[in-house]
XYZ file of C-alpha atoms in Angstrom:
387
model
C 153.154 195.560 56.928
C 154.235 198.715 58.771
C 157.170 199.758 57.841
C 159.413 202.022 60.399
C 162.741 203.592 59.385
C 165.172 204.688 62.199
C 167.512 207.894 61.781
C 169.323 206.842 65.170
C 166.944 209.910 66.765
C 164.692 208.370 69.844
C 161.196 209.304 68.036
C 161.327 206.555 65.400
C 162.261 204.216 68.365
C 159.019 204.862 70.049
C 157.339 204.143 67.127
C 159.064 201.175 66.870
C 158.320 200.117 69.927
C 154.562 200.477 69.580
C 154.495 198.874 66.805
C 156.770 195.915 68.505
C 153.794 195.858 71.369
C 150.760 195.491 68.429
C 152.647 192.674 66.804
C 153.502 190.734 70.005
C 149.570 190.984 70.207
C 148.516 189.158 66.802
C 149.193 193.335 65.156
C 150.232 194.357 62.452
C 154.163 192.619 60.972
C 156.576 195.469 61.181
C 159.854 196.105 58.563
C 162.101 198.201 60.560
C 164.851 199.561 58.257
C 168.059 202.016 58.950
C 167.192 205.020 56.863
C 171.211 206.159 57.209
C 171.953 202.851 55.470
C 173.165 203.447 51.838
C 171.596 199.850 50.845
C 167.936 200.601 53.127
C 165.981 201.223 49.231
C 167.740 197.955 48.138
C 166.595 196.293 51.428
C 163.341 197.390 51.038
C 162.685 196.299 47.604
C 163.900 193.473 48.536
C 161.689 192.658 51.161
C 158.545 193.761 49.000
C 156.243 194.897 51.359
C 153.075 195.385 49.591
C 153.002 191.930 49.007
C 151.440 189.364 51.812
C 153.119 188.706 54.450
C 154.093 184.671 55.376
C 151.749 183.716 58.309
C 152.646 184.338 61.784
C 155.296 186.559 61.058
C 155.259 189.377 63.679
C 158.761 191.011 62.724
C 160.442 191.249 59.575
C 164.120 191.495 59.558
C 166.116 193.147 56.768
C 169.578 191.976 56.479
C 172.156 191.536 53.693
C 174.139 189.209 56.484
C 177.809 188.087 55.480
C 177.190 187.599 51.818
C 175.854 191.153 51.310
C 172.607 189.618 48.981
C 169.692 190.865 50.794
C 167.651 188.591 52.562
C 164.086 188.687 55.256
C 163.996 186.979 58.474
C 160.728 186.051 59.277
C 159.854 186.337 62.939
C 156.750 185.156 65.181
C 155.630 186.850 67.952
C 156.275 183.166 70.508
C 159.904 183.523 68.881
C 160.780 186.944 70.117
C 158.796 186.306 73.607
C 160.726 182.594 73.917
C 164.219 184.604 73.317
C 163.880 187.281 75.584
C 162.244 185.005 78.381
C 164.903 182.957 78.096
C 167.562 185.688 78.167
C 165.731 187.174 81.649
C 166.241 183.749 82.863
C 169.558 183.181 82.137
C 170.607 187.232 83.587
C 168.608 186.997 86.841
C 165.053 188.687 86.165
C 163.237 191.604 83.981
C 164.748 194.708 83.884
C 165.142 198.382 83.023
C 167.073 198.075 79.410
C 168.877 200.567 77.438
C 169.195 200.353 73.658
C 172.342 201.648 72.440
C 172.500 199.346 69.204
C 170.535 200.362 65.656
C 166.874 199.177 66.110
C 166.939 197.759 62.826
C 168.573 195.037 63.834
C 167.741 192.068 65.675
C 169.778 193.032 68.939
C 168.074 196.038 69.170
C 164.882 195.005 68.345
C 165.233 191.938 71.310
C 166.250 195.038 73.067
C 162.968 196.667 73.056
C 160.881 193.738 73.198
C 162.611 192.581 76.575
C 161.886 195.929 77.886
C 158.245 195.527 76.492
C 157.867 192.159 78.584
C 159.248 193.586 81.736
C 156.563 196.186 81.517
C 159.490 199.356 81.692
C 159.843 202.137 79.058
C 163.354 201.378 77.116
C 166.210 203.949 77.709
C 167.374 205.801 74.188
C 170.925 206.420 73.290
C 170.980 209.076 70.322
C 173.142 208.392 67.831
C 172.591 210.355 65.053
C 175.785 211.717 65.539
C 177.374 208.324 65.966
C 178.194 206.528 68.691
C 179.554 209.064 71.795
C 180.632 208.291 75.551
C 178.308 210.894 76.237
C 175.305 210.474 74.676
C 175.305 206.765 76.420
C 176.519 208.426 79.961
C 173.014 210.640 79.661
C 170.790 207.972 78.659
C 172.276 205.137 81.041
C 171.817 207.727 84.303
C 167.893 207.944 82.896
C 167.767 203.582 83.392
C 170.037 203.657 86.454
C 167.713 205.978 88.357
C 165.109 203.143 87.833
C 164.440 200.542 90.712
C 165.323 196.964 89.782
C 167.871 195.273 87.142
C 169.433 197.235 84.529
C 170.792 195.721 81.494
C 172.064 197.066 78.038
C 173.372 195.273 74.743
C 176.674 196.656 73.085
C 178.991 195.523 70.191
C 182.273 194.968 71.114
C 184.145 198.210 69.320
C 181.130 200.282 71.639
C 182.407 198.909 74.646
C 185.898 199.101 73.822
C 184.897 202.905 73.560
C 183.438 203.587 76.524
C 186.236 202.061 78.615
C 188.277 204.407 77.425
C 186.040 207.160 79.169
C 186.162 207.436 82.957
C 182.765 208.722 83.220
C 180.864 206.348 80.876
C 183.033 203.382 82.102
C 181.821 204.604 85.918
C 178.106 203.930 83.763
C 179.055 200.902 83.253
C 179.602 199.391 86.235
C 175.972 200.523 86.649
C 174.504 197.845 85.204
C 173.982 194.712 86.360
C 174.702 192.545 82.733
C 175.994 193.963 79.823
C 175.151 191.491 77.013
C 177.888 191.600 73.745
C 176.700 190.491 70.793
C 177.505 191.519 67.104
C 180.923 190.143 66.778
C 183.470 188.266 68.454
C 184.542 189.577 71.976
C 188.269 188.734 72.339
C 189.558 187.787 75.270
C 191.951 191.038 75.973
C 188.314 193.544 76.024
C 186.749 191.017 78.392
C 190.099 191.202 81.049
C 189.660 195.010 80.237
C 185.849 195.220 81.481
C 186.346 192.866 84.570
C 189.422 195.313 85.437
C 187.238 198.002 85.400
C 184.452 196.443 87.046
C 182.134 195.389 84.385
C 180.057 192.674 84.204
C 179.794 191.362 80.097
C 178.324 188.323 79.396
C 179.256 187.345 75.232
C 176.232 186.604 73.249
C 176.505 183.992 69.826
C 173.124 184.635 67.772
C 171.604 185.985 64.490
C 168.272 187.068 62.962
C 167.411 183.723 62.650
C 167.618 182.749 66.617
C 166.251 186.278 67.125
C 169.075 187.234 68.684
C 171.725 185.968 71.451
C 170.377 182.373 72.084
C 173.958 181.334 73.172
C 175.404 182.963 76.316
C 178.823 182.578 77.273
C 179.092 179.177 75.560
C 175.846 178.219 77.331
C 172.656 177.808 74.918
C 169.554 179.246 76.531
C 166.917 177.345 78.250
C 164.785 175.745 75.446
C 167.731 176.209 72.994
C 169.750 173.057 71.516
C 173.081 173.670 69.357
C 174.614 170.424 68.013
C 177.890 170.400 65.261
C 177.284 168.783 61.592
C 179.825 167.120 59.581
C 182.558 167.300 62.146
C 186.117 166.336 62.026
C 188.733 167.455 64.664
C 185.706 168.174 67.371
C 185.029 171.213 64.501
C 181.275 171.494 62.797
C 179.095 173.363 61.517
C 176.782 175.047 64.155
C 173.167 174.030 63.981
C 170.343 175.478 66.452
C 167.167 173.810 67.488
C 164.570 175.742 69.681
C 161.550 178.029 70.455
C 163.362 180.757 69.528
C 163.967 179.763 65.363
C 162.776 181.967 62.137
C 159.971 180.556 60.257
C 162.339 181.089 57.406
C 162.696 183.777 54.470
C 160.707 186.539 52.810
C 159.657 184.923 49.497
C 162.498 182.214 49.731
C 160.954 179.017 50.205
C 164.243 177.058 48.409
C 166.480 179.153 50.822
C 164.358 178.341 53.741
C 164.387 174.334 52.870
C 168.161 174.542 52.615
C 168.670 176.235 56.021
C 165.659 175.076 58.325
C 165.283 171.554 58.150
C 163.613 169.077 60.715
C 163.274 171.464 63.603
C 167.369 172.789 62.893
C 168.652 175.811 61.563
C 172.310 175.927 59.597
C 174.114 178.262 60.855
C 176.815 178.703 58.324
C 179.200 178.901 61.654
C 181.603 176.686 62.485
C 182.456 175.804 66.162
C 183.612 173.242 68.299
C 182.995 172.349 72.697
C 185.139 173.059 74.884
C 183.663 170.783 77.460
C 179.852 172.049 77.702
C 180.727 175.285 76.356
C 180.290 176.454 72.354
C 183.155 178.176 70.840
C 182.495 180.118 67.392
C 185.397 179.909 65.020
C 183.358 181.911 62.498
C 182.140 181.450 59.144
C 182.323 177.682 57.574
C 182.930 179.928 53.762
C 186.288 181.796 55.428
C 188.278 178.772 56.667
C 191.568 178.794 54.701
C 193.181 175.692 53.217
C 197.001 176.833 52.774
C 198.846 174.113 51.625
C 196.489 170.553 52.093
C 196.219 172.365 56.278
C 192.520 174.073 56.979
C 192.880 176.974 59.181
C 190.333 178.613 61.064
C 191.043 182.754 60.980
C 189.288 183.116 64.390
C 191.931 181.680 66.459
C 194.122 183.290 64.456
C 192.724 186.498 65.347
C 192.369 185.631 68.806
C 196.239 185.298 68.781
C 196.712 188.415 67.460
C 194.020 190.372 69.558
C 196.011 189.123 72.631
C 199.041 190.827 71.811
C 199.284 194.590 73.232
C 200.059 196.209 69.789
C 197.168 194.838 67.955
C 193.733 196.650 68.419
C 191.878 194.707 65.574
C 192.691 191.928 63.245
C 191.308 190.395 60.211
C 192.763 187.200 58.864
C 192.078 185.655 55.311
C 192.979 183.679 53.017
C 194.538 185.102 49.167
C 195.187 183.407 46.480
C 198.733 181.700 46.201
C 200.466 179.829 43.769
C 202.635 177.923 45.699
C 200.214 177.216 48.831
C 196.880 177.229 46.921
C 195.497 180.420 49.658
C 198.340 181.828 51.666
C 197.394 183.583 55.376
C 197.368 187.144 54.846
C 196.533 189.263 58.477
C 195.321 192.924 58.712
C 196.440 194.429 61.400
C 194.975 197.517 63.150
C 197.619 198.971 65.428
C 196.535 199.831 68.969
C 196.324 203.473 69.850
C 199.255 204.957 71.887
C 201.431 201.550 70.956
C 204.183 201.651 68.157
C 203.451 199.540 65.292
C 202.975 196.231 65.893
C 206.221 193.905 65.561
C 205.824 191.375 62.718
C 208.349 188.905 63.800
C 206.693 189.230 67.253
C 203.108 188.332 65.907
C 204.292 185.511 63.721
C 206.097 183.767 66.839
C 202.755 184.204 69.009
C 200.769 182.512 66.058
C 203.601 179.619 65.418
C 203.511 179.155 68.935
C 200.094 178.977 69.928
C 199.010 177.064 66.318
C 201.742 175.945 64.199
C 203.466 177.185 61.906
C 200.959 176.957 58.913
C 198.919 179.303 60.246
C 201.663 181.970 60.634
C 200.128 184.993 58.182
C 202.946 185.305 55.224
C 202.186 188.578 55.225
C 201.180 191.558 57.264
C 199.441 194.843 55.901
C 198.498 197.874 58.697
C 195.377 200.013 57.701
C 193.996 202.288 59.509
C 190.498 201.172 60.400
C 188.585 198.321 59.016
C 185.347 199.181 57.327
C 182.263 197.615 58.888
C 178.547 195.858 57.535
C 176.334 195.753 60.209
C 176.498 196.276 64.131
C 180.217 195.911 64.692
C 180.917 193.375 62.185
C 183.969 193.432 60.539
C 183.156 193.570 56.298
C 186.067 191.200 55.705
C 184.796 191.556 51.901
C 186.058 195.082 51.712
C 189.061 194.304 53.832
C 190.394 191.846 51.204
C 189.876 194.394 48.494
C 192.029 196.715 50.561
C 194.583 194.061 51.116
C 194.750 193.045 47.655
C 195.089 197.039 46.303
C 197.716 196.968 48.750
């Protein structure tokens, strides 16, 4: 196994992407890991990799997910071709790509391996510094320059950032697909990009669909996504397709749980809106308040839609009365005064009903994060409940 760990500096990128190329090509499985990660040792042990590898796994991805235990995707070359086939398909033809995502993960790494099959060297965005308009202005104009399609892969808080900035946002509008994966895009950053031009395209995925394998609402060519145990049109997502995990480092009872019969259990829930899939998010963060279970996506949609709300996080707390009561963190929007609580709860009681109205707001001043732009609602509930 060839391990590769990434600093957010271009060189181990390289690497990463040679090594990509030798696995695609029956080489050698490859670990990448984020060396600025506090947990990458934990990862790493976790993932044991002096031991033998599962067959046909070409990439190994580390991930602690949304329960924080760490955990191996396993990864075969025909996976990570069928993905980003299917993804060229569904934008309009191979391209010139720029990664501006960590490489560890599995966006990034789809990143590099779509720029692998379309035979063009992968722009860089250095962020060792974090994530600047400027250092993604510099290495978009190298891709740009390029004859043909140009596509990138953000996380909604990146692209939130660089529409604030006239010259990256003018970037941008450079490319011909921007594909947003990571976390939920809300509806308000989407009117934002097509105001200034942009062309986004929302991506559902994981490790285990290596990557985006749901575009827009629209599953991929080869890719089948069907709702278990439904009631109220709501289910549990399950995914079917060429683009599936072989299952788990060293986890054959977690893999039987999660890939059975050709389907993989998402954890998700969702529901159609006609022939389109909408993600209400996790299955273990629905909130029963009272006998009624809410679903703290389209609570947060709500509350994204309202001008003096940059981010929100909705959960459930423990309540004697209600059994969980709605609790909302609320992450005022920059250059707004604070939000107005009465306001918020009469958008939510509105659009959903009155149970879902939060009993109780609490403004912080960022949210902390696991992973590429998700929100680490674990930490957020410890902040809430110190609060």
């Amino acid at each position: 196994m060839r391990e590769i760990v990434l600093d957010g500096s271009p060189e181990p990128v390289l690497e990463l992407t040679e090594a990509l190329h030798a696995a695609l090509n029956d080489g050698e499985t490859v670990l990448p890991l984020a060396g600025t990660d506090p947990s990458c040792a934990a990862l790493r042990a976790a993932m044991a990799p002096e031991d033998p590898v599962e067959p046909e796994t070409a990439v190994l991805i580390a991930t602690s997910g949304s329960t924080g235990e760490p955990k191996g995707v396993l990864l075969s070359a025909a996976a990570l071709r069928a993905s980003a086939t299917a993804t060229h398909e569904r934008l309009g033809g191979e391209g010139h790509w720029l990664l501006a995502t960590p490489a560890c993960y599995i966006g990034g790494v789809q990143v590099l391996v779509r720029a692998l099959l379309s035979d063009t060297e992968p722009g860089i965005v250095e962020t060792r510094g974090g994530f600047v308009p400027e250092a993604f202005t510099a290495a978009a104009a190298g891709v740009l320059n390029e004859p043909g399609r140009h596509y990138t892969a953000l996380v909604p808080t990146q692209l939130a950032k660089l529409l604030e900035d006239e010259v990256a946002c003018e970037a941008l509008r450079g490319f011909d697909t921007i594909v947003l994966g990571g976390a939920a895009t809300s509806a308000g950053l989407r009117a934002r990009a097509a105001d200034a031009g942009v062309r986004v395209v929302a991506a559902y995925g994981m490790s285990e669909t290596a990557s985006g394998c749901v575009y827009d609402g629209i599953p991929l060519d080869g890719v089948q996504v069907r709702l278990a145990e439904e009631g109220d049109g709501i289910g549990v997502i399950e995914v079917s397709g060429s683009v599936l995990a072989h299952g788990y480092r060293r986890a054959p009872e977690r893999t039987a749980e999660s890939f059975v019969d050709g389907w993989f259990r998402t954890g998700d829930l969702g529901r159609f809106d006609g022939e389109r899939l909408e993600v209400l998010g996790r299955a273990d963060d629905m909130i029963n308040s009272g006998g009624v279970k809410l679903a703290p996506a389209l609570i947060e949609r709500v509350l994204l839609a309202q001008p003096s709300v940059a981010q929100a996080c909705v959960l459930g707390m423990p309540d004697e009365h209600w059994g969980e009561a709605v609790v909302a963190a609320i992450v005022p929007a920059g250059g707004v005064g604070g939000p107005d609580e009465a306001a918020l709860a009469a958008a939510v009681r509105a659009e959903l009903g009155k149970a879902a109205v939060p009993k109780r707001f609490e403004r912080l001043p960022t949210f902390p994060m696991r992973g590429p732009g998700k929100v680490d609602r674990g930490a957020v509930r410890e902040a809430m409940g110190e609060s």
